[in-house]
Amino acid sequence: NAGVTQTPKFRVLKTGQSMTLLCAQDMNHEYMYWYRQDPGMGLRLIHYSVGEGTTAKGEVPDGYNVSRLKKQNFLLGLESAAPSQTSVYFCASRRDGGSNTEAFFGQGTRLTVV
Amino acid sequence: EDKVVQSPLSLVVHEGDTVTLNCSYEVTNFRSLLWYKQEKKAPTFLFMLTSSGIEKKSGRLSSILDKKELFSILNITATQTGDSAVYLCAVSNDYKLSFGAGTTVTVRA
């Protein structure tokens, strides 16, 4: 049982390049989340999804887009990377919001924008 | 806007000490409060609290929630060097899971 898998684990981008981070979960969870983690700032919510075909903005959505075309996958896109997007990105999934269940995390993607 | 505030932001203790971490919150449609431990990689789940006054325990760790005063505490007794980590508090409403900045705990031998 793989749980939550993030691809890639590391990436270096040049300013202005684009990329997509993939999050895949095999637990049939409805809810999925993308966070970024910067030193001293905990996990800040970028975007989230409460089911296939739905997405919503979190607290720091600017510069990112997401898609949830399949229930098991949640994609995070950077259209034109900036040095301020250098961070560690975590994806998480949860069965749903109403059943009070824990969220499971992927191992993270370390992104550096130069 | 939802808020989760953890204190202190960091602390250093010696093995055997007891640690108390605080988490206060403001969130609409509160559902649950969760504690996670993070050691360099992905956060790992510790506790979920939904009701006031009911203590959750796991070994040397325990946690309690006060829904009237909107806070939770996480206690670690008889600390060990393996307890060194960032402890994250998160609050859930119907949809979102919002985290605090975390408390970095360093346990010295």
PDB file of C-alpha atoms in Angstrom:
ATOM      1  CA  ASN A   1       0.000   0.000   0.000  1.00  0.00           C
ATOM      2  CA  ALA A   2       1.849   3.087  -1.269  1.00  0.00           C
ATOM      3  CA  GLY A   3      -0.353   5.714   0.423  1.00  0.00           C
ATOM      4  CA  VAL A   4       0.473   9.160  -0.962  1.00  0.00           C
ATOM      5  CA  THR A   5       3.206   9.428  -3.582  1.00  0.00           C
ATOM      6  CA  GLN A   6       4.713  12.669  -4.842  1.00  0.00           C
ATOM      7  CA  THR A   7       6.679  13.062  -8.046  1.00  0.00           C
ATOM      8  CA  PRO A   8       9.388  14.334  -8.387  1.00  0.00           C
ATOM      9  CA  LYS A   9      11.221  14.395  -5.053  1.00  0.00           C
ATOM     10  CA  PHE A  10      13.698  17.097  -6.080  1.00  0.00           C
ATOM     11  CA  ARG A  11      13.761  19.668  -8.865  1.00  0.00           C
ATOM     12  CA  VAL A  12      15.758  22.742  -9.813  1.00  0.00           C
ATOM     13  CA  LEU A  13      14.054  25.222 -12.114  1.00  0.00           C
ATOM     14  CA  LYS A  14      15.194  28.407 -13.761  1.00  0.00           C
ATOM     15  CA  THR A  15      13.112  31.530 -13.244  1.00  0.00           C
ATOM     16  CA  GLY A  16      10.280  31.581 -15.751  1.00  0.00           C
ATOM     17  CA  GLN A  17      10.194  27.829 -16.384  1.00  0.00           C
ATOM     18  CA  SER A  18       7.074  25.818 -15.788  1.00  0.00           C
ATOM     19  CA  MET A  19       6.544  22.464 -14.121  1.00  0.00           C
ATOM     20  CA  THR A  20       3.898  20.161 -12.715  1.00  0.00           C
ATOM     21  CA  LEU A  21       4.067  18.295  -9.431  1.00  0.00           C
ATOM     22  CA  LEU A  22       2.077  15.098  -9.262  1.00  0.00           C
ATOM     23  CA  CYS A  23       0.386  13.701  -6.183  1.00  0.00           C
ATOM     24  CA  ALA A  24      -1.172  10.248  -6.318  1.00  0.00           C
ATOM     25  CA  GLN A  25      -3.074   8.449  -3.563  1.00  0.00           C
ATOM     26  CA  ASP A  26      -4.341   4.882  -3.540  1.00  0.00           C
ATOM     27  CA  MET A  27      -6.669   5.119  -0.525  1.00  0.00           C
ATOM     28  CA  ASN A  28      -9.765   6.291  -2.406  1.00  0.00           C
ATOM     29  CA  HIS A  29      -9.738   9.550  -0.454  1.00  0.00           C
ATOM     30  CA  GLU A  30     -12.051  12.384  -1.436  1.00  0.00           C
ATOM     31  CA  TYR A  31     -10.024  15.295  -0.073  1.00  0.00           C
ATOM     32  CA  MET A  32      -6.569  16.258  -1.268  1.00  0.00           C
ATOM     33  CA  TYR A  33      -4.344  19.212  -0.341  1.00  0.00           C
ATOM     34  CA  TRP A  34      -1.200  20.957  -1.523  1.00  0.00           C
ATOM     35  CA  TYR A  35       0.967  22.752   1.046  1.00  0.00           C
ATOM     36  CA  ARG A  36       4.252  24.559   0.943  1.00  0.00           C
ATOM     37  CA  GLN A  37       6.643  24.601   3.879  1.00  0.00           C
ATOM     38  CA  ASP A  38       9.172  27.355   4.421  1.00  0.00           C
ATOM     39  CA  PRO A  39      11.465  27.699   7.443  1.00  0.00           C
ATOM     40  CA  GLY A  40       9.576  28.862  10.527  1.00  0.00           C
ATOM     41  CA  MET A  41       6.219  29.019   8.723  1.00  0.00           C
ATOM     42  CA  GLY A  42       4.675  25.604   9.195  1.00  0.00           C
ATOM     43  CA  LEU A  43       2.529  24.256   6.369  1.00  0.00           C
ATOM     44  CA  ARG A  44       0.653  26.841   4.319  1.00  0.00           C
ATOM     45  CA  LEU A  45      -2.275  25.666   2.233  1.00  0.00           C
ATOM     46  CA  ILE A  46      -1.960  26.437  -1.486  1.00  0.00           C
ATOM     47  CA  HIS A  47      -5.014  24.725  -2.996  1.00  0.00           C
ATOM     48  CA  TYR A  48      -7.277  21.880  -2.049  1.00  0.00           C
ATOM     49  CA  SER A  49      -9.889  19.597  -3.566  1.00  0.00           C
ATOM     50  CA  VAL A  50     -12.931  17.995  -1.977  1.00  0.00           C
ATOM     51  CA  GLY A  51     -13.563  15.555  -4.807  1.00  0.00           C
ATOM     52  CA  GLU A  52     -12.880  14.681  -8.411  1.00  0.00           C
ATOM     53  CA  GLY A  53     -13.329  17.703 -10.656  1.00  0.00           C
ATOM     54  CA  THR A  54     -13.292  20.236  -7.779  1.00  0.00           C
ATOM     55  CA  THR A  55     -10.583  22.638  -6.642  1.00  0.00           C
ATOM     56  CA  ALA A  56     -10.474  25.591  -4.264  1.00  0.00           C
ATOM     57  CA  LYS A  57      -7.942  28.211  -3.193  1.00  0.00           C
ATOM     58  CA  GLY A  58      -6.117  28.019   0.095  1.00  0.00           C
ATOM     59  CA  GLU A  59      -4.227  30.798   1.838  1.00  0.00           C
ATOM     60  CA  VAL A  60      -1.326  31.195  -0.656  1.00  0.00           C
ATOM     61  CA  PRO A  61      -2.688  30.318  -4.127  1.00  0.00           C
ATOM     62  CA  ASP A  62      -1.002  33.014  -6.247  1.00  0.00           C
ATOM     63  CA  GLY A  63       1.371  31.669  -8.891  1.00  0.00           C
ATOM     64  CA  TYR A  64      -0.055  28.122  -8.716  1.00  0.00           C
ATOM     65  CA  ASN A  65      -2.782  26.208 -10.504  1.00  0.00           C
ATOM     66  CA  VAL A  66      -4.220  22.777  -9.759  1.00  0.00           C
ATOM     67  CA  SER A  67      -6.328  20.113 -11.384  1.00  0.00           C
ATOM     68  CA  ARG A  68      -8.151  17.022 -10.113  1.00  0.00           C
ATOM     69  CA  LEU A  69      -9.278  15.224 -13.236  1.00  0.00           C
ATOM     70  CA  LYS A  70      -9.074  11.807 -11.554  1.00  0.00           C
ATOM     71  CA  LYS A  71      -9.950  11.094  -7.951  1.00  0.00           C
ATOM     72  CA  GLN A  72      -6.565   9.570  -7.177  1.00  0.00           C
ATOM     73  CA  ASN A  73      -4.443  12.397  -8.650  1.00  0.00           C
ATOM     74  CA  PHE A  74      -3.981  16.028  -7.674  1.00  0.00           C
ATOM     75  CA  LEU A  75      -1.638  18.090  -9.854  1.00  0.00           C
ATOM     76  CA  LEU A  76       0.070  21.329  -8.844  1.00  0.00           C
ATOM     77  CA  GLY A  77       1.338  23.541 -11.648  1.00  0.00           C
ATOM     78  CA  LEU A  78       3.746  26.443 -11.686  1.00  0.00           C
ATOM     79  CA  GLU A  79       3.307  28.333 -14.952  1.00  0.00           C
ATOM     80  CA  SER A  80       6.242  30.725 -14.557  1.00  0.00           C
ATOM     81  CA  ALA A  81       8.453  29.831 -11.611  1.00  0.00           C
ATOM     82  CA  ALA A  82       9.860  32.562  -9.378  1.00  0.00           C
ATOM     83  CA  PRO A  83      12.607  32.365  -6.713  1.00  0.00           C
ATOM     84  CA  SER A  84       9.901  33.030  -4.075  1.00  0.00           C
ATOM     85  CA  GLN A  85       8.460  29.620  -4.934  1.00  0.00           C
ATOM     86  CA  THR A  86      11.577  27.870  -3.683  1.00  0.00           C
ATOM     87  CA  SER A  87      10.136  25.652  -0.970  1.00  0.00           C
ATOM     88  CA  VAL A  88       9.296  22.124   0.092  1.00  0.00           C
ATOM     89  CA  TYR A  89       5.896  21.070  -1.228  1.00  0.00           C
ATOM     90  CA  PHE A  90       3.747  18.492   0.520  1.00  0.00           C
ATOM     91  CA  CYS A  91       0.650  16.794  -0.731  1.00  0.00           C
ATOM     92  CA  ALA A  92      -1.860  15.254   1.658  1.00  0.00           C
ATOM     93  CA  SER A  93      -5.058  13.279   1.342  1.00  0.00           C
ATOM     94  CA  ARG A  94      -7.937  12.623   3.667  1.00  0.00           C
ATOM     95  CA  ARG A  95     -10.976  10.357   3.454  1.00  0.00           C
ATOM     96  CA  ASP A  96     -13.297  13.351   3.731  1.00  0.00           C
ATOM     97  CA  GLY A  97     -13.974  16.334   5.969  1.00  0.00           C
ATOM     98  CA  GLY A  98     -16.958  15.054   7.882  1.00  0.00           C
ATOM     99  CA  SER A  99     -15.658  11.794   9.289  1.00  0.00           C
ATOM    100  CA  ASN A 100     -12.884  13.372  11.370  1.00  0.00           C
ATOM    101  CA  THR A 101     -10.075  11.314   9.969  1.00  0.00           C
ATOM    102  CA  GLU A 102      -6.382  12.076   9.805  1.00  0.00           C
ATOM    103  CA  ALA A 103      -4.579  13.373   6.738  1.00  0.00           C
ATOM    104  CA  PHE A 104      -1.820  11.301   5.170  1.00  0.00           C
ATOM    105  CA  PHE A 105       1.205  13.032   3.669  1.00  0.00           C
ATOM    106  CA  GLY A 106       3.513  12.381   0.768  1.00  0.00           C
ATOM    107  CA  GLN A 107       7.262  12.549   1.272  1.00  0.00           C
ATOM    108  CA  GLY A 108       7.570  16.043  -0.154  1.00  0.00           C
ATOM    109  CA  THR A 109       9.122  17.710  -3.192  1.00  0.00           C
ATOM    110  CA  ARG A 110      12.060  20.031  -2.681  1.00  0.00           C
ATOM    111  CA  LEU A 111      11.897  22.719  -5.362  1.00  0.00           C
ATOM    112  CA  THR A 112      14.613  25.278  -5.958  1.00  0.00           C
ATOM    113  CA  VAL A 113      14.062  28.149  -8.393  1.00  0.00           C
ATOM    114  CA  VAL A 114      17.252  29.908  -9.479  1.00  0.00           C
TER     115      VAL A 114
ATOM    116  CA  GLU B   1      -9.772  33.828   8.039  1.00  0.00           C
ATOM    117  CA  ASP B   2      -8.809  30.684   9.971  1.00  0.00           C
ATOM    118  CA  LYS B   3      -5.947  31.067  12.443  1.00  0.00           C
ATOM    119  CA  VAL B   4      -3.812  28.510  14.223  1.00  0.00           C
ATOM    120  CA  VAL B   5      -1.166  29.861  16.605  1.00  0.00           C
ATOM    121  CA  GLN B   6       1.408  27.659  18.280  1.00  0.00           C
ATOM    122  CA  SER B   7       3.666  28.566  21.155  1.00  0.00           C
ATOM    123  CA  PRO B   8       6.454  28.568  21.894  1.00  0.00           C
ATOM    124  CA  LEU B   9       8.039  28.577  18.446  1.00  0.00           C
ATOM    125  CA  SER B  10      11.030  26.673  19.750  1.00  0.00           C
ATOM    126  CA  LEU B  11      12.455  25.287  22.955  1.00  0.00           C
ATOM    127  CA  VAL B  12      15.472  23.363  24.162  1.00  0.00           C
ATOM    128  CA  VAL B  13      15.210  20.892  27.024  1.00  0.00           C
ATOM    129  CA  HIS B  14      17.314  18.145  28.573  1.00  0.00           C
ATOM    130  CA  GLU B  15      16.489  14.471  28.536  1.00  0.00           C
ATOM    131  CA  GLY B  16      13.978  13.631  31.233  1.00  0.00           C
ATOM    132  CA  ASP B  17      12.305  17.049  31.209  1.00  0.00           C
ATOM    133  CA  THR B  18       8.580  17.538  30.585  1.00  0.00           C
ATOM    134  CA  VAL B  19       7.470  19.681  27.660  1.00  0.00           C
ATOM    135  CA  THR B  20       4.131  21.449  27.158  1.00  0.00           C
ATOM    136  CA  LEU B  21       3.225  22.770  23.717  1.00  0.00           C
ATOM    137  CA  ASN B  22       0.311  25.111  23.095  1.00  0.00           C
ATOM    138  CA  CYS B  23      -2.041  25.551  20.169  1.00  0.00           C
ATOM    139  CA  SER B  24      -4.807  28.160  20.001  1.00  0.00           C
ATOM    140  CA  TYR B  25      -7.195  28.505  17.102  1.00  0.00           C
ATOM    141  CA  GLU B  26      -9.958  30.477  15.445  1.00  0.00           C
ATOM    142  CA  VAL B  27     -11.808  28.579  12.749  1.00  0.00           C
ATOM    143  CA  THR B  28     -15.315  28.542  11.376  1.00  0.00           C
ATOM    144  CA  ASN B  29     -17.232  25.256  11.643  1.00  0.00           C
ATOM    145  CA  PHE B  30     -14.611  23.514  13.763  1.00  0.00           C
ATOM    146  CA  ARG B  31     -14.486  19.751  13.282  1.00  0.00           C
ATOM    147  CA  SER B  32     -11.272  18.516  14.885  1.00  0.00           C
ATOM    148  CA  LEU B  33      -7.764  19.415  16.011  1.00  0.00           C
ATOM    149  CA  LEU B  34      -4.825  17.243  15.004  1.00  0.00           C
ATOM    150  CA  TRP B  35      -1.229  17.008  16.197  1.00  0.00           C
ATOM    151  CA  TYR B  36       1.605  15.864  13.944  1.00  0.00           C
ATOM    152  CA  LYS B  37       5.317  15.221  14.492  1.00  0.00           C
ATOM    153  CA  GLN B  38       7.765  16.120  11.741  1.00  0.00           C
ATOM    154  CA  GLU B  39      11.333  14.852  11.650  1.00  0.00           C
ATOM    155  CA  LYS B  40      12.966  16.212   8.492  1.00  0.00           C
ATOM    156  CA  LYS B  41      10.435  14.587   6.151  1.00  0.00           C
ATOM    157  CA  ALA B  42       6.680  14.148   6.026  1.00  0.00           C
ATOM    158  CA  PRO B  43       4.570  14.877   9.110  1.00  0.00           C
ATOM    159  CA  THR B  44       3.403  11.806  10.997  1.00  0.00           C
ATOM    160  CA  PHE B  45       0.080  11.722  12.814  1.00  0.00           C
ATOM    161  CA  LEU B  46      -0.027  11.766  16.624  1.00  0.00           C
ATOM    162  CA  PHE B  47      -3.531  12.620  17.846  1.00  0.00           C
ATOM    163  CA  MET B  48      -6.939  13.790  16.762  1.00  0.00           C
ATOM    164  CA  LEU B  49      -9.151  15.627  19.257  1.00  0.00           C
ATOM    165  CA  THR B  50     -12.806  16.397  18.738  1.00  0.00           C
ATOM    166  CA  SER B  51     -14.272  16.727  22.242  1.00  0.00           C
ATOM    167  CA  SER B  52     -13.320  18.970  25.135  1.00  0.00           C
ATOM    168  CA  GLY B  53     -11.745  17.564  28.247  1.00  0.00           C
ATOM    169  CA  ILE B  54     -10.996  14.076  26.969  1.00  0.00           C
ATOM    170  CA  GLU B  55      -7.294  13.343  27.193  1.00  0.00           C
ATOM    171  CA  LYS B  56      -5.687  11.308  24.452  1.00  0.00           C
ATOM    172  CA  LYS B  57      -2.547   9.375  25.439  1.00  0.00           C
ATOM    173  CA  SER B  58       0.117   7.467  23.582  1.00  0.00           C
ATOM    174  CA  GLY B  59       3.081   6.410  25.677  1.00  0.00           C
ATOM    175  CA  ARG B  60       4.765   9.540  27.011  1.00  0.00           C
ATOM    176  CA  LEU B  61       2.654  11.871  24.869  1.00  0.00           C
ATOM    177  CA  SER B  62      -0.745  13.202  25.805  1.00  0.00           C
ATOM    178  CA  SER B  63      -3.056  15.898  24.514  1.00  0.00           C
ATOM    179  CA  ILE B  64      -6.269  17.625  25.499  1.00  0.00           C
ATOM    180  CA  LEU B  65      -8.667  20.050  23.859  1.00  0.00           C
ATOM    181  CA  ASP B  66     -10.658  22.965  25.287  1.00  0.00           C
ATOM    182  CA  LYS B  67     -13.350  23.949  22.777  1.00  0.00           C
ATOM    183  CA  LYS B  68     -14.657  26.753  24.972  1.00  0.00           C
ATOM    184  CA  GLU B  69     -11.298  28.535  25.235  1.00  0.00           C
ATOM    185  CA  LEU B  70     -10.231  27.346  21.746  1.00  0.00           C
ATOM    186  CA  PHE B  71      -6.906  25.753  22.569  1.00  0.00           C
ATOM    187  CA  SER B  72      -5.114  22.457  22.916  1.00  0.00           C
ATOM    188  CA  ILE B  73      -1.947  21.349  24.677  1.00  0.00           C
ATOM    189  CA  LEU B  74       0.449  18.555  23.862  1.00  0.00           C
ATOM    190  CA  ASN B  75       2.526  17.178  26.720  1.00  0.00           C
ATOM    191  CA  ILE B  76       5.653  15.083  26.414  1.00  0.00           C
ATOM    192  CA  THR B  77       6.955  13.582  29.655  1.00  0.00           C
ATOM    193  CA  ALA B  78      10.399  12.080  30.335  1.00  0.00           C
ATOM    194  CA  THR B  79      11.690  13.480  27.061  1.00  0.00           C
ATOM    195  CA  GLN B  80      14.245  11.568  24.995  1.00  0.00           C
ATOM    196  CA  THR B  81      16.548  12.732  22.194  1.00  0.00           C
ATOM    197  CA  GLY B  82      14.246  10.948  19.758  1.00  0.00           C
ATOM    198  CA  ASP B  83      11.508  13.432  20.655  1.00  0.00           C
ATOM    199  CA  SER B  84      13.491  16.173  18.905  1.00  0.00           C
ATOM    200  CA  ALA B  85      11.251  17.307  16.054  1.00  0.00           C
ATOM    201  CA  VAL B  86       8.849  19.961  14.858  1.00  0.00           C
ATOM    202  CA  TYR B  87       5.385  19.490  16.350  1.00  0.00           C
ATOM    203  CA  LEU B  88       2.566  20.771  14.183  1.00  0.00           C
ATOM    204  CA  CYS B  89      -0.966  21.596  15.224  1.00  0.00           C
ATOM    205  CA  ALA B  90      -3.722  21.555  12.594  1.00  0.00           C
ATOM    206  CA  VAL B  91      -7.388  22.468  12.735  1.00  0.00           C
ATOM    207  CA  SER B  92     -10.032  21.065  10.452  1.00  0.00           C
ATOM    208  CA  ASN B  93     -13.363  22.486   9.396  1.00  0.00           C
ATOM    209  CA  ASP B  94     -15.676  20.882   6.840  1.00  0.00           C
ATOM    210  CA  TYR B  95     -13.169  21.295   4.024  1.00  0.00           C
ATOM    211  CA  LYS B  96      -9.793  22.741   4.975  1.00  0.00           C
ATOM    212  CA  LEU B  97      -6.978  21.553   7.187  1.00  0.00           C
ATOM    213  CA  SER B  98      -5.020  24.579   8.436  1.00  0.00           C
ATOM    214  CA  PHE B  99      -1.678  24.342  10.215  1.00  0.00           C
ATOM    215  CA  GLY B 100       0.168  26.474  12.692  1.00  0.00           C
ATOM    216  CA  ALA B 101       3.821  27.456  12.317  1.00  0.00           C
ATOM    217  CA  GLY B 102       4.974  24.563  14.473  1.00  0.00           C
ATOM    218  CA  THR B 103       7.068  24.257  17.629  1.00  0.00           C
ATOM    219  CA  THR B 104      10.647  23.049  17.235  1.00  0.00           C
ATOM    220  CA  VAL B 105      11.628  20.888  20.202  1.00  0.00           C
ATOM    221  CA  THR B 106      15.296  20.070  20.775  1.00  0.00           C
ATOM    222  CA  VAL B 107      16.106  17.517  23.464  1.00  0.00           C
ATOM    223  CA  ARG B 108      19.729  17.498  24.590  1.00  0.00           C
ATOM    224  CA  ALA B 109      21.337  14.378  26.094  1.00  0.00           C
TER     225      ALA B 109
END
